[in-house]
């Protein structure tokens, strides 16, 4: 069964540094998402992406965040200047369609900001 | 906006015990309902989903869930749990017209004692 893959599995970075989290969605999926889960808290929606542009974003997704689909396979989340509170598990997900289509999640990248 | 409540933070059962995990949502319109499972060290996996039709939904690994519209509930059940069911279980909901902004419950950690 095709899977969403994320790299790296764990990223440690210093406060103020830029990080890029990478995701390879399922190949025939068209809708892409980033979620995050701060330890002990809920899984939270960050952003959705379709047709090479952001379709929706939450209030968490401020100017420090950006997403990109640089080629036909990768979907990246960039945090420009990391803060301690960005430490979380970041999940990438993809879906075949926009309606009634379950999300398929990757293993997540654990980001630790020190 | 929709929200999801999971009543139990941590459930501990012995093997062969029956399981019921509560999930309530708040949203007045048409919803899609999901249960995801996250085994230790692994990604979120879809356990089952409800879009429409029979409110009793059967998923993988012997799990089922019942959508009770009048109670805004979508409880997860399994008649006899196994040690391998030890995992975190997340209820999720999105508005039926839009995949974006999937809302997750806080999760319930299930520990099954052998």
Coordinates of N, CA and C in Angstrom, one line a residue:
Chain A
X1 N 0.9 -1.2 0.0 CA 0.0 0.0 0.0 C 0.9 1.2 0.0
X2 N 0.6 2.2 -0.9 CA 1.4 3.4 -0.9 C 1.3 4.2 0.4
X3 N 2.5 4.8 0.7 CA 2.5 5.6 2.0 C 3.0 7.0 1.7
X4 N 2.7 7.8 2.7 CA 3.3 9.1 2.7 C 4.6 9.0 3.5
X5 N 5.7 9.5 3.0 CA 7.0 9.4 3.7 C 7.5 10.8 4.1
X6 N 8.0 10.8 5.3 CA 8.6 12.1 5.8 C 10.0 11.9 6.3
X7 N 10.8 13.0 6.0 CA 12.2 13.0 6.4 C 12.5 14.4 7.0
X8 N 13.4 14.5 7.9 CA 13.9 13.4 8.7 C 12.9 12.9 9.8
X9 N 13.2 11.9 10.5 CA 12.2 11.4 11.5 C 12.4 12.3 12.8
X10 N 13.6 12.8 13.0 CA 13.8 13.7 14.1 C 14.8 14.8 13.7
X11 N 14.5 16.0 14.0 CA 15.3 17.1 13.7 C 15.5 18.0 14.9
X12 N 16.8 18.2 15.2 CA 17.1 19.1 16.4 C 17.7 20.3 15.8
X13 N 17.2 21.5 16.3 CA 17.8 22.7 15.7 C 17.8 23.8 16.9
X14 N 18.6 24.8 16.7 CA 18.7 25.9 17.6 C 17.7 26.9 17.3
X15 N 17.2 27.6 18.4 CA 16.3 28.7 18.2 C 16.8 29.7 17.2
X16 N 16.0 30.2 16.3 CA 16.4 31.2 15.3 C 16.8 30.6 14.0
X17 N 17.1 29.3 14.0 CA 17.5 28.6 12.8 C 16.3 28.3 11.9
X18 N 16.6 28.1 10.6 CA 15.6 27.7 9.7 C 15.6 26.2 9.6
X19 N 14.4 25.6 9.4 CA 14.3 24.2 9.2 C 13.4 23.9 8.0
X20 N 13.7 22.8 7.3 CA 12.8 22.4 6.3 C 12.4 20.9 6.5
X21 N 11.2 20.7 6.6 CA 10.7 19.3 6.8 C 10.1 18.8 5.5
X22 N 10.5 17.6 5.2 CA 10.2 17.1 3.8 C 9.2 16.0 3.9
X23 N 8.4 16.0 2.8 CA 7.3 15.0 2.7 C 7.2 14.5 1.3
X24 N 7.0 13.3 1.1 CA 6.6 12.8 -0.2 C 5.2 12.2 -0.1
X25 N 4.2 12.9 -0.7 CA 2.9 12.4 -0.6 C 2.7 11.2 -1.5
X26 N 1.5 10.5 -1.4 CA 1.2 9.4 -2.3 C 1.0 10.0 -3.7
X27 N 1.5 9.3 -4.6 CA 1.8 9.8 -6.0 C 0.6 10.4 -6.7
X28 N -0.6 9.8 -6.6 CA -1.7 10.2 -7.3 C -2.6 11.2 -6.5
X29 N -2.2 11.5 -5.3 CA -2.9 12.4 -4.5 C -2.7 13.9 -4.9
X30 N -3.8 14.7 -4.7 CA -3.7 16.1 -5.2 C -3.8 17.1 -4.1
X31 N -4.1 16.7 -2.9 CA -4.3 17.6 -1.8 C -3.3 17.2 -0.7
X32 N -2.7 18.3 -0.2 CA -1.6 18.0 0.8 C -1.8 18.9 2.0
X33 N -1.3 18.4 3.1 CA -1.6 19.0 4.4 C -0.4 18.9 5.3
X34 N -0.3 19.9 6.2 CA 0.6 19.7 7.3 C -0.2 19.9 8.6
X35 N 0.1 19.0 9.6 CA -0.5 19.1 10.9 C 0.7 19.1 11.9
X36 N 0.4 19.5 13.1 CA 1.4 19.4 14.1 C 0.7 18.9 15.4
X37 N 1.6 18.3 16.3 CA 1.1 17.8 17.6 C 2.1 18.2 18.6
X38 N 1.9 19.2 19.4 CA 2.7 19.5 20.5 C 2.5 18.4 21.5
X39 N 3.6 18.0 22.2 CA 3.5 16.9 23.1 C 2.4 17.1 24.1
X40 N 1.5 16.1 24.2 CA 0.4 16.1 25.2 C -0.8 16.9 24.7
X41 N -0.7 17.4 23.5 CA -1.8 18.2 23.0 C -2.4 17.6 21.8
X42 N -3.4 18.3 21.2 CA -4.2 17.7 20.1 C -3.4 17.9 18.8
X43 N -3.7 17.1 17.9 CA -3.2 17.2 16.5 C -3.9 18.5 15.9
X44 N -3.1 19.4 15.4 CA -3.7 20.7 15.0 C -3.4 20.9 13.5
X45 N -4.4 21.4 12.8 CA -4.2 21.7 11.4 C -3.3 22.9 11.2
X46 N -2.4 22.9 10.2 CA -1.6 24.0 9.9 C -2.0 24.6 8.6
X47 N -2.0 23.8 7.5 CA -2.1 24.3 6.2 C -2.5 23.2 5.2
X48 N -3.3 23.6 4.2 CA -3.6 22.7 3.1 C -3.1 23.3 1.8
X49 N -2.9 22.5 0.9 CA -2.2 22.9 -0.4 C -2.8 22.2 -1.5
X50 N -3.1 22.9 -2.6 CA -3.7 22.3 -3.8 C -3.3 23.1 -5.0
X51 N -3.0 22.4 -6.0 CA -2.7 23.1 -7.3 C -1.7 24.2 -7.1
X52 N -0.6 23.8 -6.4 CA 0.5 24.7 -6.2 C 0.2 26.0 -5.4
X53 N -0.8 26.0 -4.6 CA -1.0 27.1 -3.8 C -1.7 26.7 -2.5
X54 N -1.6 27.5 -1.5 CA -2.2 27.3 -0.2 C -3.7 27.5 -0.4
X55 N -4.5 26.5 0.0 CA -6.0 26.6 0.0 C -6.6 27.1 1.3
X56 N -5.9 26.7 2.4 CA -6.4 27.1 3.7 C -5.3 27.1 4.7
X57 N -5.3 28.0 5.7 CA -4.3 27.9 6.7 C -4.9 28.3 8.0
X58 N -4.3 27.8 9.1 CA -4.8 28.1 10.4 C -4.1 29.4 11.0
X59 N -4.5 29.8 12.1 CA -3.9 31.0 12.7 C -2.4 30.6 13.2
X60 N -2.2 29.4 13.4 CA -0.8 28.9 13.8 C 0.2 29.2 12.6
X61 N -0.3 29.1 11.4 CA 0.6 29.2 10.2 C 0.8 30.7 9.9
X62 N 1.8 31.3 10.7 CA 2.0 32.7 10.5 C 3.2 32.9 9.5
X63 N 3.7 34.1 9.4 CA 4.7 34.4 8.4 C 6.0 33.6 8.5
X64 N 6.2 33.0 9.7 CA 7.4 32.2 9.8 C 7.3 30.8 9.1
X65 N 6.1 30.5 8.7 CA 5.9 29.2 8.0 C 5.7 29.4 6.5
X66 N 6.2 28.5 5.7 CA 5.9 28.5 4.3 C 5.9 27.0 3.8
X67 N 5.1 26.8 2.8 CA 5.1 25.5 2.2 C 5.4 25.6 0.7
X68 N 5.9 24.5 0.2 CA 6.3 24.5 -1.2 C 6.2 23.1 -1.8
X69 N 5.9 23.0 -3.1 CA 6.0 21.8 -3.8 C 7.0 22.0 -4.9
X70 N 8.3 21.9 -4.6 CA 9.3 22.3 -5.5 C 9.4 21.4 -6.8
X71 N 9.0 20.2 -6.7 CA 9.0 19.3 -7.9 C 7.7 18.5 -7.8
X72 N 7.6 17.5 -8.6 CA 6.4 16.7 -8.7 C 6.1 15.8 -7.6
X73 N 7.1 15.6 -6.7 CA 7.0 14.6 -5.6 C 7.1 15.2 -4.2
X74 N 7.9 16.2 -4.0 CA 8.1 16.6 -2.6 C 7.1 17.7 -2.2
X75 N 6.9 17.7 -0.9 CA 6.0 18.8 -0.3 C 6.7 19.2 1.0
X76 N 7.2 20.4 1.0 CA 8.0 20.8 2.2 C 7.3 21.9 3.1
X77 N 7.7 21.8 4.3 CA 7.3 22.8 5.3 C 8.6 23.5 5.8
X78 N 8.6 24.8 5.6 CA 9.8 25.6 6.1 C 9.4 26.5 7.3
X79 N 10.2 26.4 8.3 CA 10.0 27.3 9.4 C 11.2 28.2 9.4
X80 N 11.0 29.5 9.2 CA 12.1 30.4 8.9 C 13.0 30.7 10.0
X81 N 12.4 30.9 11.2 CA 13.2 31.3 12.4 C 12.6 30.6 13.5
X82 N 13.1 29.4 13.9 CA 12.4 28.5 14.8 C 12.4 29.1 16.2
X83 N 11.3 28.8 16.9 CA 11.1 29.3 18.3 C 11.0 28.0 19.2
X84 N 11.2 28.1 20.5 CA 11.1 27.0 21.3 C 9.7 26.3 21.2
X85 N 8.7 27.1 21.1 CA 7.3 26.6 21.0 C 7.0 25.9 19.7
X86 N 7.9 25.9 18.8 CA 7.7 25.2 17.5 C 8.1 23.7 17.7
X87 N 8.6 23.4 18.8 CA 8.9 22.0 19.1 C 7.6 21.1 19.1
X88 N 7.6 20.2 18.3 CA 6.3 19.4 18.1 C 6.6 18.2 17.1
X89 N 5.6 17.4 17.0 CA 5.6 16.4 15.9 C 4.9 17.0 14.7
X90 N 5.5 17.0 13.6 CA 4.8 17.5 12.4 C 4.5 16.4 11.5
X91 N 3.2 16.4 11.1 CA 2.7 15.3 10.3 C 2.3 15.9 8.9
X92 N 2.7 15.2 7.9 CA 2.3 15.5 6.5 C 1.2 14.6 6.2
X93 N 0.2 15.0 5.4 CA -0.9 14.1 5.0 C -1.2 14.5 3.5
X94 N -1.8 13.5 2.8 CA -2.3 13.8 1.5 C -3.6 13.1 1.3
X95 N -4.4 13.6 0.4 CA -5.7 13.0 0.1 C -5.9 13.0 -1.4
X96 N -6.7 12.1 -1.9 CA -7.0 12.0 -3.3 C -7.8 13.2 -3.8
X97 N -8.8 13.5 -3.0 CA -9.7 14.6 -3.4 C -10.0 15.5 -2.2
X98 N -10.8 16.5 -2.5 CA -11.1 17.5 -1.5 C -12.3 17.1 -0.7
X99 N -13.2 16.3 -1.2 CA -14.4 15.9 -0.5 C -14.4 14.5 -0.2
X100 N -14.8 14.2 1.0 CA -15.1 12.8 1.4 C -13.9 11.9 1.1
X101 N -12.7 12.4 1.3 CA -11.5 11.6 1.0 C -10.6 11.5 2.2
X102 N -10.4 10.4 2.8 CA -9.6 10.3 4.0 C -8.2 10.7 3.8
X103 N -7.6 11.3 4.8 CA -6.2 11.7 4.7 C -5.3 10.6 5.1
X104 N -4.2 10.5 4.4 CA -3.2 9.5 4.7 C -2.0 10.2 5.3
X105 N -1.6 9.8 6.4 CA -0.6 10.5 7.1 C 0.8 9.8 7.0
X106 N 1.8 10.6 7.1 CA 3.2 10.1 7.2 C 3.5 9.8 8.7
X107 N 4.7 9.3 8.9 CA 5.2 9.0 10.2 C 5.5 10.2 11.1
X108 N 5.6 11.3 10.5 CA 5.9 12.5 11.3 C 7.3 12.8 11.4
X109 N 7.6 14.1 11.6 CA 9.0 14.5 12.0 C 8.9 15.2 13.3
X110 N 9.7 14.6 14.2 CA 9.8 15.3 15.6 C 10.8 16.4 15.5
X111 N 10.3 17.6 15.7 CA 11.2 18.8 15.7 C 11.4 19.2 17.1
X112 N 12.7 19.3 17.5 CA 13.1 19.8 18.8 C 13.9 21.1 18.6
X113 N 13.4 22.1 19.2 CA 14.1 23.4 19.1 C 14.7 23.7 20.5
X114 N 16.0 23.9 20.5 CA 16.7 24.1 21.8 C 17.2 25.6 21.9
Chain B
X1 N -17.1 26.6 14.2 CA -16.2 25.6 13.7 C -16.4 24.3 14.5
X2 N -16.1 23.2 13.9 CA -16.3 21.9 14.5 C -15.2 21.7 15.6
X3 N -15.6 20.9 16.6 CA -14.6 20.5 17.6 C -14.9 19.1 18.0
X4 N -13.9 18.4 18.6 CA -14.1 17.0 18.9 C -13.6 16.8 20.3
X5 N -14.4 16.0 21.1 CA -14.0 15.7 22.5 C -13.9 14.2 22.6
X6 N -12.8 13.8 23.2 CA -12.6 12.4 23.6 C -12.6 12.3 25.1
X7 N -13.4 11.4 25.6 CA -13.7 11.5 27.0 C -12.6 10.9 27.9
X8 N -11.9 9.9 27.3 CA -10.9 9.2 28.1 C -9.5 9.5 27.7
X9 N -8.7 9.9 28.6 CA -7.3 10.2 28.3 C -6.5 9.0 28.2
X10 N -6.7 8.1 29.1 CA -5.9 6.8 29.2 C -6.8 5.7 29.7
X11 N -6.9 4.7 28.9 CA -7.7 3.5 29.2 C -6.7 2.3 29.3
X12 N -6.9 1.5 30.4 CA -6.1 0.3 30.6 C -7.0 -0.8 30.7
X13 N -6.8 -1.8 29.9 CA -7.6 -3.0 29.8 C -6.8 -4.3 29.8
X14 N -7.4 -5.4 30.2 CA -6.7 -6.7 30.1 C -7.1 -7.3 28.8
X15 N -6.3 -8.1 28.2 CA -6.6 -8.8 27.0 C -8.0 -9.5 27.1
X16 N -8.7 -9.5 26.0 CA -10.1 -10.0 25.9 C -11.2 -9.2 26.5
X17 N -10.8 -8.1 27.1 CA -11.9 -7.2 27.6 C -12.5 -6.4 26.4
X18 N -13.7 -5.9 26.7 CA -14.3 -5.1 25.6 C -13.9 -3.7 25.7
X19 N -13.9 -3.0 24.6 CA -13.5 -1.6 24.5 C -14.5 -0.7 24.0
X20 N -14.7 0.4 24.6 CA -15.5 1.5 24.0 C -14.8 2.8 24.3
X21 N -14.4 3.5 23.3 CA -13.8 4.9 23.5 C -14.8 5.9 23.0
X22 N -15.1 6.9 23.8 CA -16.1 7.9 23.5 C -15.5 9.0 22.6
X23 N -16.4 9.5 21.7 CA -16.1 10.7 20.9 C -17.3 11.5 20.7
X24 N -17.3 12.7 21.0 CA -18.4 13.6 20.7 C -17.9 14.8 19.8
X25 N -18.7 15.3 19.0 CA -18.3 16.4 18.1 C -19.4 17.5 18.2
X26 N -18.9 18.7 17.9 CA -19.9 19.8 17.8 C -19.8 20.4 16.5
X27 N -20.8 20.2 15.7 CA -21.0 20.8 14.4 C -22.4 20.5 13.9
X28 N -23.0 21.5 13.4 CA -24.4 21.3 13.1 C -24.7 20.7 11.7
X29 N -23.7 20.8 10.8 CA -23.9 20.4 9.5 C -23.5 18.9 9.2
X30 N -23.4 18.6 8.0 CA -23.0 17.3 7.6 C -21.5 17.1 7.9
X31 N -21.2 16.0 8.5 CA -19.8 15.7 8.9 C -19.3 14.4 8.4
X32 N -18.0 14.3 8.2 CA -17.4 13.1 8.0 C -16.6 12.7 9.3
X33 N -16.7 11.5 9.7 CA -16.1 11.1 11.0 C -15.1 10.0 10.8
X34 N -14.0 10.1 11.6 CA -12.9 9.2 11.4 C -12.4 8.7 12.8
X35 N -11.8 7.6 12.8 CA -10.9 7.2 13.9 C -9.6 6.8 13.2
X36 N -8.6 7.4 13.8 CA -7.2 7.1 13.4 C -6.5 6.4 14.6
X37 N -5.6 5.6 14.3 CA -4.8 4.9 15.3 C -3.3 5.2 15.1
X38 N -2.6 5.4 16.2 CA -1.2 5.6 16.1 C -0.5 4.6 17.0
X39 N 0.1 3.6 16.4 CA 0.9 2.6 17.2 C 2.2 3.2 17.6
X40 N 2.8 2.8 18.7 CA 4.1 3.4 19.1 C 5.1 3.5 18.0
X41 N 5.6 4.7 17.8 CA 6.7 4.9 16.8 C 6.2 4.8 15.4
X42 N 4.9 4.8 15.2 CA 4.4 4.7 13.8 C 3.5 5.9 13.5
X43 N 3.1 6.0 12.2 CA 2.3 7.1 11.7 C 0.8 6.9 12.1
X44 N 0.0 7.9 11.9 CA -1.4 7.8 12.0 C -2.0 7.0 10.9
X45 N -2.8 6.0 11.3 CA -3.4 5.1 10.3 C -4.9 5.2 10.4
X46 N -5.6 5.2 9.3 CA -7.0 5.2 9.3 C -7.6 3.9 9.8
X47 N -8.4 4.0 10.8 CA -9.0 2.7 11.4 C -10.4 2.5 10.7
X48 N -11.1 3.6 10.6 CA -12.4 3.5 10.0 C -13.0 4.9 9.7
X49 N -14.0 5.0 8.9 CA -14.5 6.3 8.5 C -16.0 6.2 8.3
X50 N -16.7 7.3 8.6 CA -18.1 7.4 8.3 C -18.4 8.6 7.4
X51 N -19.0 8.4 6.2 CA -19.4 9.5 5.4 C -20.9 9.6 5.3
X52 N -21.5 8.4 5.1 CA -23.0 8.4 5.0 C -23.4 7.0 5.0
X53 N -24.8 6.7 5.1 CA -25.3 5.4 5.0 C -25.4 4.7 6.4
X54 N -25.1 3.5 6.5 CA -25.2 2.7 7.7 C -24.4 3.3 8.8
X55 N -25.1 3.7 9.9 CA -24.3 4.4 11.0 C -23.4 3.5 11.7
X56 N -23.5 2.2 11.5 CA -22.6 1.3 12.2 C -21.5 1.0 11.2
X57 N -20.3 1.4 11.5 CA -19.2 1.3 10.5 C -18.2 0.3 11.0
X58 N -17.8 -0.6 10.1 CA -16.8 -1.6 10.5 C -15.4 -1.2 9.9
X59 N -14.4 -1.3 10.7 CA -13.1 -1.0 10.2 C -12.1 -2.2 10.3
X60 N -10.9 -1.8 10.2 CA -9.9 -2.9 10.2 C -9.7 -3.4 11.7
X61 N -9.1 -4.6 11.8 CA -8.7 -5.2 13.0 C -9.8 -5.4 14.0
X62 N -11.0 -5.6 13.5 CA -12.2 -5.9 14.4 C -12.8 -4.7 15.1
X63 N -12.4 -3.5 14.7 CA -13.0 -2.3 15.3 C -14.3 -1.9 14.5
X64 N -15.1 -1.3 15.3 CA -16.3 -0.7 14.7 C -16.7 0.6 15.4
X65 N -17.5 1.4 14.8 CA -17.9 2.6 15.4 C -19.4 2.9 15.0
X66 N -20.1 3.5 15.9 CA -21.5 3.8 15.6 C -21.7 5.3 15.7
X67 N -22.2 5.8 14.6 CA -22.6 7.3 14.5 C -24.0 7.4 15.0
X68 N -24.2 8.2 16.1 CA -25.5 8.5 16.6 C -25.7 10.0 16.5
X69 N -26.4 10.4 15.4 CA -26.5 11.8 15.1 C -27.1 12.6 16.2
X70 N -28.2 12.1 16.8 CA -28.9 12.8 17.9 C -28.0 13.1 19.1
X71 N -26.9 12.3 19.2 CA -26.0 12.5 20.4 C -24.7 13.1 19.9
X72 N -24.6 13.4 18.7 CA -23.3 13.9 18.1 C -22.1 13.0 18.6
X73 N -22.3 11.7 18.5 CA -21.3 10.8 19.0 C -20.9 9.9 17.9
X74 N -19.6 9.4 18.1 CA -19.1 8.4 17.1 C -18.1 7.6 18.0
X75 N -18.7 6.7 18.8 CA -17.8 5.9 19.7 C -17.2 4.7 19.0
X76 N -16.0 4.4 19.4 CA -15.3 3.3 18.9 C -15.4 2.1 19.8
X77 N -15.6 0.9 19.2 CA -15.8 -0.3 20.0 C -15.0 -1.4 19.4
X78 N -14.6 -2.3 20.3 CA -14.1 -3.6 19.9 C -14.5 -4.6 21.0
X79 N -15.0 -5.8 20.6 CA -15.5 -6.7 21.6 C -14.5 -7.4 22.5
X80 N -13.3 -7.5 21.9 CA -12.2 -8.3 22.6 C -10.9 -7.7 22.2
X81 N -10.2 -7.0 23.1 CA -9.0 -6.3 22.7 C -7.8 -7.3 22.8
X82 N -6.7 -7.0 22.1 CA -5.5 -7.8 22.2 C -4.4 -6.8 22.6
X83 N -3.3 -7.4 23.0 CA -2.1 -6.7 23.5 C -1.7 -5.7 22.3
X84 N -1.8 -6.2 21.1 CA -1.3 -5.5 19.9 C -2.2 -4.2 19.7
X85 N -3.3 -4.1 20.4 CA -4.1 -2.9 20.2 C -3.6 -1.7 21.0
X86 N -2.6 -1.9 21.8 CA -2.0 -0.9 22.6 C -1.5 0.2 21.6
X87 N -2.1 1.4 21.7 CA -1.9 2.5 20.8 C -2.6 3.8 21.3
X88 N -2.4 4.8 20.5 CA -3.2 6.1 20.8 C -4.3 6.1 19.7
X89 N -5.5 6.5 20.1 CA -6.6 6.5 19.2 C -7.1 7.9 19.1
X90 N -7.3 8.4 17.9 CA -7.8 9.7 17.7 C -9.1 9.7 16.9
X91 N -10.0 10.4 17.4 CA -11.3 10.7 16.7 C -11.1 12.0 15.9
X92 N -11.6 12.1 14.7 CA -11.5 13.3 13.9 C -12.7 13.5 13.1
X93 N -13.0 14.8 12.8 CA -14.2 15.2 12.1 C -13.8 16.3 11.1
X94 N -14.4 16.2 9.9 CA -14.4 17.4 9.1 C -15.8 17.7 8.5
X95 N -16.0 18.9 8.1 CA -17.2 19.3 7.5 C -17.4 18.5 6.2
X96 N -18.5 18.0 5.9 CA -18.7 17.1 4.8 C -18.4 17.7 3.5
X97 N -18.4 19.0 3.4 CA -18.2 19.7 2.1 C -16.7 20.0 1.9
X98 N -15.9 19.7 2.9 CA -14.5 20.2 2.8 C -13.5 19.4 3.6
X99 N -12.5 18.9 2.9 CA -11.6 18.0 3.6 C -10.7 18.9 4.5
X100 N -10.5 20.1 4.2 CA -9.6 21.0 4.9 C -10.0 21.1 6.4
X101 N -9.1 21.5 7.2 CA -9.4 21.7 8.6 C -10.0 20.6 9.3
X102 N -9.4 19.4 9.1 CA -9.8 18.2 9.9 C -9.5 18.5 11.4
X103 N -10.5 18.3 12.2 CA -10.3 18.6 13.6 C -10.1 17.2 14.4
X104 N -9.1 17.2 15.2 CA -8.9 15.9 15.9 C -9.2 16.1 17.4
X105 N -9.6 15.0 18.0 CA -9.7 15.0 19.5 C -8.4 14.9 20.1
X106 N -8.3 15.0 21.4 CA -7.0 15.0 22.1 C -6.4 13.6 22.1
X107 N -7.1 12.6 21.7 CA -6.6 11.2 21.7 C -6.8 10.5 23.0
X108 N -6.9 9.2 22.9 CA -7.1 8.3 24.0 C -6.0 7.2 23.9
X109 N -5.2 7.2 25.0 CA -4.1 6.2 25.0 C -4.7 4.9 25.6
X110 N -4.6 3.8 24.8 CA -5.1 2.5 25.2 C -3.9 1.6 25.5
X111 N -3.9 1.1 26.7 CA -2.9 0.1 27.2 C -3.6 -1.2 27.4
X112 N -3.2 -2.2 26.7 CA -3.8 -3.6 26.9 C -2.7 -4.4 27.6
X113 N -3.1 -4.9 28.8 CA -2.1 -5.8 29.5 C -2.3 -7.2 29.0
X114 N -1.1 -7.9 28.8 CA -1.2 -9.3 28.3 C -1.7 -10.2 29.4

